[in-house]
PDB file of N, CA and C in Angstrom:
ATOM      1  N   MET U   1      16.445 -13.517  12.067  1.00 46.00           N
ATOM      2  CA  MET U   1      15.556 -14.308  13.593  1.00 46.00           C
ATOM      3  C   MET U   1      15.279 -13.342  13.507  1.00 46.00           C
ATOM      4  N   VAL U   2      15.479 -11.808  14.034  1.00 43.00           N
ATOM      5  CA  VAL U   2      14.546 -10.648  14.540  1.00 43.00           C
ATOM      6  C   VAL U   2      13.307 -10.632  13.910  1.00 43.00           C
ATOM      7  N   GLN U   3      13.018 -10.719  12.631  1.00 47.00           N
ATOM      8  CA  GLN U   3      11.859 -10.653  11.823  1.00 47.00           C
ATOM      9  C   GLN U   3      10.891 -11.487  12.019  1.00 47.00           C
ATOM     10  N   VAL U   4      11.531 -12.857  12.527  1.00 47.00           N
ATOM     11  CA  VAL U   4      10.940 -14.282  12.468  1.00 47.00           C
ATOM     12  C   VAL U   4      10.198 -13.713  14.525  1.00 47.00           C
ATOM     13  N   GLN U   5      11.157 -13.359  15.125  1.00 49.00           N
ATOM     14  CA  GLN U   5      10.832 -12.947  16.265  1.00 49.00           C
ATOM     15  C   GLN U   5       9.729 -12.159  16.733  1.00 49.00           C
ATOM     16  N   LEU U   6       9.933 -10.742  15.716  1.00 47.00           N
ATOM     17  CA  LEU U   6       8.719 -10.456  15.713  1.00 47.00           C
ATOM     18  C   LEU U   6       7.088 -10.714  15.349  1.00 47.00           C
ATOM     19  N   LEU U   7       7.518 -11.355  14.338  1.00 49.00           N
ATOM     20  CA  LEU U   7       6.208 -12.123  13.600  1.00 49.00           C
ATOM     21  C   LEU U   7       5.460 -12.623  14.991  1.00 49.00           C
ATOM     22  N   PHE U   8       6.586 -13.397  15.565  1.00 49.00           N
ATOM     23  CA  PHE U   8       5.904 -14.465  16.868  1.00 49.00           C
ATOM     24  C   PHE U   8       5.275 -13.591  17.704  1.00 49.00           C
ATOM     25  N   HIS U   9       6.104 -12.362  17.826  1.00 52.00           N
ATOM     26  CA  HIS U   9       5.364 -11.888  18.837  1.00 52.00           C
ATOM     27  C   HIS U   9       4.033 -11.848  18.782  1.00 52.00           C
ATOM     28  N   GLU U  10       3.953 -10.959  17.674  1.00 51.00           N
ATOM     29  CA  GLU U  10       2.335 -10.687  16.688  1.00 51.00           C
ATOM     30  C   GLU U  10       1.395 -11.693  16.433  1.00 51.00           C
ATOM     31  N   SER U  11       1.944 -13.061  16.442  1.00 53.00           N
ATOM     32  CA  SER U  11       0.765 -14.108  16.419  1.00 53.00           C
ATOM     33  C   SER U  11       0.256 -14.352  17.701  1.00 53.00           C
ATOM     34  N   ARG U  12       1.017 -14.095  18.935  1.00 50.00           N
ATOM     35  CA  ARG U  12       0.311 -14.262  19.982  1.00 50.00           C
ATOM     36  C   ARG U  12       0.317 -15.892  20.239  1.00 50.00           C
ATOM     37  N   SER U  13       0.932 -16.290  19.471  1.00 51.00           N
ATOM     38  CA  SER U  13       1.269 -18.027  19.738  1.00 51.00           C
ATOM     39  C   SER U  13       1.970 -18.659  20.919  1.00 51.00           C
ATOM     40  N   ASP U  14       1.820 -20.002  21.833  1.00 47.00           N
ATOM     41  CA  ASP U  14       1.761 -19.966  22.752  1.00 47.00           C
ATOM     42  C   ASP U  14       3.311 -20.696  22.346  1.00 47.00           C
ATOM     43  N   LEU U  15       3.768 -20.873  21.157  1.00 48.00           N
ATOM     44  CA  LEU U  15       4.923 -21.640  21.358  1.00 48.00           C
ATOM     45  C   LEU U  15       6.256 -20.911  21.917  1.00 48.00           C
ATOM     46  N   GLU U  16       6.989 -20.862  22.301  1.00 56.00           N
ATOM     47  CA  GLU U  16       8.435 -20.174  22.495  1.00 56.00           C
ATOM     48  C   GLU U  16       9.263 -20.547  21.700  1.00 56.00           C
ATOM     49  N   LEU U  17      10.391 -19.252  20.984  1.00 62.00           N
ATOM     50  CA  LEU U  17      11.406 -19.606  20.107  1.00 62.00           C
ATOM     51  C   LEU U  17      12.363 -20.112  20.734  1.00 62.00           C
ATOM     52  N   SER U  18      12.694 -20.244  22.145  1.00 65.00           N
ATOM     53  CA  SER U  18      13.778 -20.972  22.823  1.00 65.00           C
ATOM     54  C   SER U  18      13.739 -22.442  22.588  1.00 65.00           C
ATOM     55  N   ASN U  19      12.067 -23.073  22.749  1.00 71.00           N
ATOM     56  CA  ASN U  19      11.714 -24.294  22.587  1.00 71.00           C
ATOM     57  C   ASN U  19      11.680 -24.765  21.127  1.00 71.00           C
ATOM     58  N   ALA U  20      11.546 -23.829  20.395  1.00 72.00           N
ATOM     59  CA  ALA U  20      11.478 -23.645  18.732  1.00 72.00           C
ATOM     60  C   ALA U  20      12.097 -25.225  17.867  1.00 72.00           C
ATOM     61  N   THR U  21      11.477 -25.712  17.322  1.00 78.00           N
ATOM     62  CA  THR U  21      12.192 -26.594  16.584  1.00 78.00           C
ATOM     63  C   THR U  21      12.671 -25.912  15.542  1.00 78.00           C
ATOM     64  N   PRO U  22      13.913 -26.436  14.563  1.00 80.00           N
ATOM     65  CA  PRO U  22      13.989 -25.735  13.488  1.00 80.00           C
ATOM     66  C   PRO U  22      12.677 -25.907  12.070  1.00 80.00           C
ATOM     67  N   THR U  23      11.899 -26.859  12.321  1.00 83.00           N
ATOM     68  CA  THR U  23      10.755 -27.178  11.385  1.00 83.00           C
ATOM     69  C   THR U  23       9.940 -26.003  12.051  1.00 83.00           C
ATOM     70  N   GLN U  24       9.711 -25.727  13.138  1.00 78.00           N
ATOM     71  CA  GLN U  24       9.049 -24.612  13.766  1.00 78.00           C
ATOM     72  C   GLN U  24       9.432 -23.465  13.171  1.00 78.00           C
ATOM     73  N   LEU U  25      10.302 -22.426  13.177  1.00 78.00           N
ATOM     74  CA  LEU U  25      11.481 -21.800  12.943  1.00 78.00           C
ATOM     75  C   LEU U  25      11.157 -21.435  11.360  1.00 78.00           C
ATOM     76  N   LEU U  26      11.381 -22.333  10.844  1.00 82.00           N
ATOM     77  CA  LEU U  26      11.323 -22.688   9.052  1.00 82.00           C
ATOM     78  C   LEU U  26      10.234 -21.827   9.098  1.00 82.00           C
ATOM     79  N   MET U  27       8.913 -22.530   9.119  1.00 82.00           N
ATOM     80  CA  MET U  27       7.743 -22.112   9.220  1.00 82.00           C
ATOM     81  C   MET U  27       7.372 -20.685   9.606  1.00 82.00           C
ATOM     82  N   LEU U  28       7.612 -20.400  10.958  1.00 79.00           N
ATOM     83  CA  LEU U  28       7.462 -19.080  11.056  1.00 79.00           C
ATOM     84  C   LEU U  28       8.457 -18.248   9.578  1.00 79.00           C
ATOM     85  N   HIS U  29       9.738 -17.919   9.192  1.00 80.00           N
ATOM     86  CA  HIS U  29      10.259 -17.999   8.090  1.00 80.00           C
ATOM     87  C   HIS U  29       9.518 -17.523   7.095  1.00 80.00           C
ATOM     88  N   TYR U  30       8.786 -19.185   6.766  1.00 84.00           N
ATOM     89  CA  TYR U  30       8.626 -18.444   5.235  1.00 84.00           C
ATOM     90  C   TYR U  30       6.708 -18.073   5.726  1.00 84.00           C
ATOM     91  N   ILE U  31       6.277 -18.213   6.726  1.00 82.00           N
ATOM     92  CA  ILE U  31       5.337 -17.197   6.482  1.00 82.00           C
ATOM     93  C   ILE U  31       5.244 -15.851   7.004  1.00 82.00           C
ATOM     94  N   HIS U  32       6.402 -15.401   7.298  1.00 79.00           N
ATOM     95  CA  HIS U  32       7.058 -13.844   7.425  1.00 79.00           C
ATOM     96  C   HIS U  32       7.205 -13.927   5.897  1.00 79.00           C
ATOM     97  N   TYR U  33       7.993 -14.628   5.327  1.00 82.00           N
ATOM     98  CA  TYR U  33       7.894 -14.579   3.609  1.00 82.00           C
ATOM     99  C   TYR U  33       6.793 -13.836   3.202  1.00 82.00           C
ATOM    100  N   LEU U  34       5.734 -14.993   3.154  1.00 83.00           N
ATOM    101  CA  LEU U  34       4.443 -14.644   2.584  1.00 83.00           C
ATOM    102  C   LEU U  34       3.897 -12.998   2.793  1.00 83.00           C
ATOM    103  N   LEU U  35       3.688 -12.789   4.233  1.00 82.00           N
ATOM    104  CA  LEU U  35       3.454 -11.830   4.199  1.00 82.00           C
ATOM    105  C   LEU U  35       4.176 -10.584   3.880  1.00 82.00           C
ATOM    106  N   ILE U  36       5.376 -10.615   3.318  1.00 83.00           N
ATOM    107  CA  ILE U  36       6.651  -9.533   2.782  1.00 83.00           C
ATOM    108  C   ILE U  36       6.374  -9.984   1.690  1.00 83.00           C
ATOM    109  N   SER U  37       5.729 -10.734   0.788  1.00 84.00           N
ATOM    110  CA  SER U  37       5.563 -10.909  -0.447  1.00 84.00           C
ATOM    111  C   SER U  37       3.897 -10.423  -0.913  1.00 84.00           C
ATOM    112  N   LYS U  38       3.280 -10.529   0.455  1.00 85.00           N
ATOM    113  CA  LYS U  38       2.230  -9.893  -0.463  1.00 85.00           C
ATOM    114  C   LYS U  38       1.756  -8.847   0.019  1.00 85.00           C
ATOM    115  N   GLU U  39       2.775  -7.839   0.623  1.00 86.00           N
ATOM    116  CA  GLU U  39       2.669  -6.728   0.903  1.00 86.00           C
ATOM    117  C   GLU U  39       3.524  -5.656  -0.404  1.00 86.00           C
ATOM    118  N   LYS U  40       4.324  -6.934  -1.230  1.00 87.00           N
ATOM    119  CA  LYS U  40       4.993  -6.101  -2.298  1.00 87.00           C
ATOM    120  C   LYS U  40       3.788  -5.982  -3.166  1.00 87.00           C
ATOM    121  N   ARG U  41       3.258  -7.100  -3.131  1.00 86.00           N
ATOM    122  CA  ARG U  41       2.604  -7.383  -4.460  1.00 86.00           C
ATOM    123  C   ARG U  41       1.687  -6.016  -4.215  1.00 86.00           C
ATOM    124  N   GLU U  42       0.929  -6.196  -3.356  1.00 87.00           N
ATOM    125  CA  GLU U  42      -0.164  -4.837  -2.927  1.00 87.00           C
ATOM    126  C   GLU U  42       0.373  -3.379  -3.315  1.00 87.00           C
ATOM    127  N   ARG U  43       0.939  -3.356  -3.129  1.00 86.00           N
ATOM    128  CA  ARG U  43       2.235  -2.037  -2.672  1.00 86.00           C
ATOM    129  C   ARG U  43       2.574  -1.645  -4.730  1.00 86.00           C
ATOM    130  N   LYS U  44       2.852  -2.709  -5.619  1.00 85.00           N
ATOM    131  CA  LYS U  44       3.033  -2.629  -6.979  1.00 85.00           C
ATOM    132  C   LYS U  44       1.969  -2.109  -7.413  1.00 85.00           C
ATOM    133  N   ASP U  45       0.484  -3.211  -7.301  1.00 84.00           N
ATOM    134  CA  ASP U  45      -0.848  -2.980  -7.359  1.00 84.00           C
ATOM    135  C   ASP U  45      -1.158  -1.532  -7.356  1.00 84.00           C
ATOM    136  N   ARG U  46      -0.459  -0.942  -6.059  1.00 82.00           N
ATOM    137  CA  ARG U  46      -1.698   0.413  -5.748  1.00 82.00           C
ATOM    138  C   ARG U  46      -0.670   1.607  -6.475  1.00 82.00           C
ATOM    139  N   GLU U  47       0.251   1.382  -7.107  1.00 81.00           N
ATOM    140  CA  GLU U  47       1.215   2.094  -7.838  1.00 81.00           C
ATOM    141  C   GLU U  47       1.202   2.029  -9.329  1.00 81.00           C
ATOM    142  N   ARG U  48       1.054   0.474  -9.714  1.00 79.00           N
ATOM    143  CA  ARG U  48       0.277   0.306 -10.735  1.00 79.00           C
ATOM    144  C   ARG U  48      -1.052   1.187 -11.346  1.00 79.00           C
ATOM    145  N   LYS U  49      -1.863   0.978 -10.295  1.00 78.00           N
ATOM    146  CA  LYS U  49      -3.106   2.009 -10.654  1.00 78.00           C
ATOM    147  C   LYS U  49      -3.047   3.428 -11.048  1.00 78.00           C
ATOM    148  N   LYS U  50      -1.680   4.137 -10.207  1.00 75.00           N
ATOM    149  CA  LYS U  50      -1.496   5.611 -10.303  1.00 75.00           C
ATOM    150  C   LYS U  50      -1.078   5.606 -11.728  1.00 75.00           C
ATOM    151  N   VAL U  51      -0.714   5.435 -12.431  1.00 70.00           N
ATOM    152  CA  VAL U  51       0.364   5.077 -13.548  1.00 70.00           C
ATOM    153  C   VAL U  51      -1.111   4.879 -15.006  1.00 70.00           C
ATOM    154  N   ARG U  52      -1.401   6.197 -15.836  1.00 64.00           N
ATOM    155  CA  ARG U  52      -2.028   6.433 -16.759  1.00 64.00           C
ATOM    156  C   ARG U  52      -1.438   5.380 -17.647  1.00 64.00           C
ATOM    157  N   ARG U  53      -2.429   5.264 -18.927  1.00 65.00           N
ATOM    158  CA  ARG U  53      -1.834   4.469 -19.807  1.00 65.00           C
ATOM    159  C   ARG U  53      -1.016   4.887 -20.841  1.00 65.00           C
ATOM    160  N   ASP U  54      -0.630   6.037 -21.129  1.00 65.00           N
ATOM    161  CA  ASP U  54       0.371   6.738 -21.429  1.00 65.00           C
ATOM    162  C   ASP U  54       2.128   6.864 -21.069  1.00 65.00           C
ATOM    163  N   GLY U  55       1.759   5.922 -19.504  1.00 65.00           N
ATOM    164  CA  GLY U  55       3.234   6.006 -18.918  1.00 65.00           C
ATOM    165  C   GLY U  55       3.592   6.916 -18.126  1.00 65.00           C
ATOM    166  N   ARG U  56       2.575   7.896 -18.027  1.00 68.00           N
ATOM    167  CA  ARG U  56       2.449   9.155 -16.948  1.00 68.00           C
ATOM    168  C   ARG U  56       1.939   9.426 -16.342  1.00 68.00           C
ATOM    169  N   LYS U  57       2.736   9.289 -14.835  1.00 64.00           N
ATOM    170  CA  LYS U  57       1.750   8.789 -13.750  1.00 64.00           C
ATOM    171  C   LYS U  57       0.642  10.022 -13.330  1.00 64.00           C
ATOM    172  N   LYS U  58      -0.304   9.636 -12.899  1.00 64.00           N
ATOM    173  CA  LYS U  58      -1.419  10.464 -12.213  1.00 64.00           C
ATOM    174  C   LYS U  58      -1.314  11.900 -11.662  1.00 64.00           C
ATOM    175  N   LYS U  59      -1.449  13.042 -11.675  1.00 63.00           N
ATOM    176  CA  LYS U  59      -1.131  13.537 -10.144  1.00 63.00           C
ATOM    177  C   LYS U  59      -2.285  13.964  -9.352  1.00 63.00           C
ATOM    178  N   ARG U  60      -1.653  13.515  -8.407  1.00 60.00           N
ATOM    179  CA  ARG U  60      -2.381  13.553  -7.015  1.00 60.00           C
ATOM    180  C   ARG U  60      -3.206  15.218  -7.024  1.00 60.00           C
ATOM    181  N   ARG U  61      -4.573  14.935  -6.611  1.00 55.00           N
ATOM    182  CA  ARG U  61      -5.203  16.329  -6.421  1.00 55.00           C
ATOM    183  C   ARG U  61      -5.413  16.380  -5.203  1.00 55.00           C
ATOM    184  N   SER U  62      -5.540  17.872  -4.844  1.00 51.00           N
ATOM    185  CA  SER U  62      -5.914  17.454  -3.427  1.00 51.00           C
ATOM    186  C   SER U  62      -7.875  18.130  -3.356  1.00 51.00           C
ATOM    187  N   LEU U  63      -8.549  18.018  -3.003  1.00 49.00           N
ATOM    188  CA  LEU U  63      -9.932  18.177  -2.893  1.00 49.00           C
ATOM    189  C   LEU U  63     -10.185  19.950  -3.258  1.00 49.00           C
ATOM    190  N   GLU U  64      -9.611  20.622  -2.546  1.00 49.00           N
ATOM    191  CA  GLU U  64      -9.025  22.124  -2.678  1.00 49.00           C
ATOM    192  C   GLU U  64      -9.082  22.159  -4.048  1.00 49.00           C
ATOM    193  N   SER U  65      -7.771  21.944  -4.748  1.00 47.00           N
ATOM    194  CA  SER U  65      -7.466  22.264  -6.176  1.00 47.00           C
ATOM    195  C   SER U  65      -8.712  21.751  -7.116  1.00 47.00           C
ATOM    196  N   HIS U  66      -9.222  20.746  -6.881  1.00 45.00           N
ATOM    197  CA  HIS U  66     -10.317  20.267  -7.485  1.00 45.00           C
ATOM    198  C   HIS U  66     -11.529  21.276  -7.921  1.00 45.00           C
ATOM    199  N   VAL U  67     -11.573  21.864  -6.348  1.00 43.00           N
ATOM    200  CA  VAL U  67     -13.141  22.839  -6.242  1.00 43.00           C
ATOM    201  C   VAL U  67     -12.764  23.587  -7.308  1.00 43.00           C
ATOM    202  N   SER U  68     -11.448  24.526  -6.762  1.00 41.00           N
ATOM    203  CA  SER U  68     -11.389  25.794  -7.299  1.00 41.00           C
ATOM    204  C   SER U  68     -10.727  25.505  -9.032  1.00 41.00           C
ATOM    205  N   LEU U  69     -10.170  24.473  -9.534  1.00 41.00           N
ATOM    206  CA  LEU U  69     -10.776  23.889 -11.179  1.00 41.00           C
ATOM    207  C   LEU U  69     -12.207  24.147 -11.278  1.00 41.00           C
ATOM    208  N   GLN U  70     -12.736  23.330 -10.796  1.00 41.00           N
ATOM    209  CA  GLN U  70     -14.220  23.685 -11.085  1.00 41.00           C
ATOM    210  C   GLN U  70     -14.842  24.562 -11.250  1.00 41.00           C
ATOM    211  N   TRP U  71     -14.647  25.820  -9.920  1.00 41.00           N
ATOM    212  CA  TRP U  71     -14.957  26.937 -10.015  1.00 41.00           C
ATOM    213  C   TRP U  71     -14.544  27.728 -11.179  1.00 41.00           C
ATOM    214  N   ARG U  72     -13.597  27.748 -11.103  1.00 42.00           N
ATOM    215  CA  ARG U  72     -13.172  28.596 -12.547  1.00 42.00           C
ATOM    216  C   ARG U  72     -13.656  27.840 -14.276  1.00 42.00           C
ATOM    217  N   ARG U  73     -13.949  27.083 -14.000  1.00 45.00           N
ATOM    218  CA  ARG U  73     -14.634  26.544 -15.093  1.00 45.00           C
ATOM    219  C   ARG U  73     -15.738  26.842 -15.447  1.00 45.00           C
ATOM    220  N   VAL U  74     -17.019  26.939 -13.950  1.00 44.00           N
ATOM    221  CA  VAL U  74     -18.030  27.315 -14.071  1.00 44.00           C
ATOM    222  C   VAL U  74     -17.915  29.077 -14.508  1.00 44.00           C
ATOM    223  N   ASP U  75     -16.951  29.541 -14.132  1.00 46.00           N
ATOM    224  CA  ASP U  75     -16.325  31.286 -13.835  1.00 46.00           C
ATOM    225  C   ASP U  75     -16.198  31.192 -15.409  1.00 46.00           C
ATOM    226  N   ILE U  76     -15.181  30.746 -16.428  1.00 48.00           N
ATOM    227  CA  ILE U  76     -15.237  30.754 -17.627  1.00 48.00           C
ATOM    228  C   ILE U  76     -16.264  30.655 -18.842  1.00 48.00           C
ATOM    229  N   THR U  77     -17.217  29.490 -18.177  1.00 49.00           N
ATOM    230  CA  THR U  77     -18.496  29.565 -19.131  1.00 49.00           C
ATOM    231  C   THR U  77     -19.421  30.008 -18.789  1.00 49.00           C
ATOM    232  N   SER U  78     -19.402  30.573 -18.047  1.00 49.00           N
ATOM    233  CA  SER U  78     -20.682  31.816 -17.080  1.00 49.00           C
ATOM    234  C   SER U  78     -20.385  33.142 -18.050  1.00 49.00           C
ATOM    235  N   SER U  79     -19.082  33.819 -18.253  1.00 51.00           N
ATOM    236  CA  SER U  79     -18.527  34.873 -18.480  1.00 51.00           C
ATOM    237  C   SER U  79     -18.577  34.858 -19.876  1.00 51.00           C
ATOM    238  N   ASP U  80     -18.395  33.748 -20.677  1.00 50.00           N
ATOM    239  CA  ASP U  80     -18.612  33.443 -22.443  1.00 50.00           C
ATOM    240  C   ASP U  80     -20.136  33.606 -22.618  1.00 50.00           C
ATOM    241  N   THR U  81     -20.578  33.350 -21.984  1.00 48.00           N
ATOM    242  CA  THR U  81     -22.680  33.316 -22.186  1.00 48.00           C
ATOM    243  C   THR U  81     -22.833  34.963 -22.314  1.00 48.00           C
ATOM    244  N   THR U  82     -22.250  35.481 -21.437  1.00 47.00           N
ATOM    245  CA  THR U  82     -22.959  37.332 -21.074  1.00 47.00           C
ATOM    246  C   THR U  82     -21.934  37.835 -22.132  1.00 47.00           C
TER     247      THR U  82
END
């Protein structure tokens, strides 16, 4: 019931819960269920994209670590050519 009230508050509808019919409460509950299901699907999709094909999770690299790896790679190739 609290979740329905929160959803109801966010929707800013003129309907008041104290005057709501059971059908209206059921509709609000169903809308809330659909929103929660959508959030769960989106979260799973984001997690799935983070996993490599071999099943390991991709390591998150900050921009600094990416730049430092690139810089190291450049240094190694330039020292090999001299």
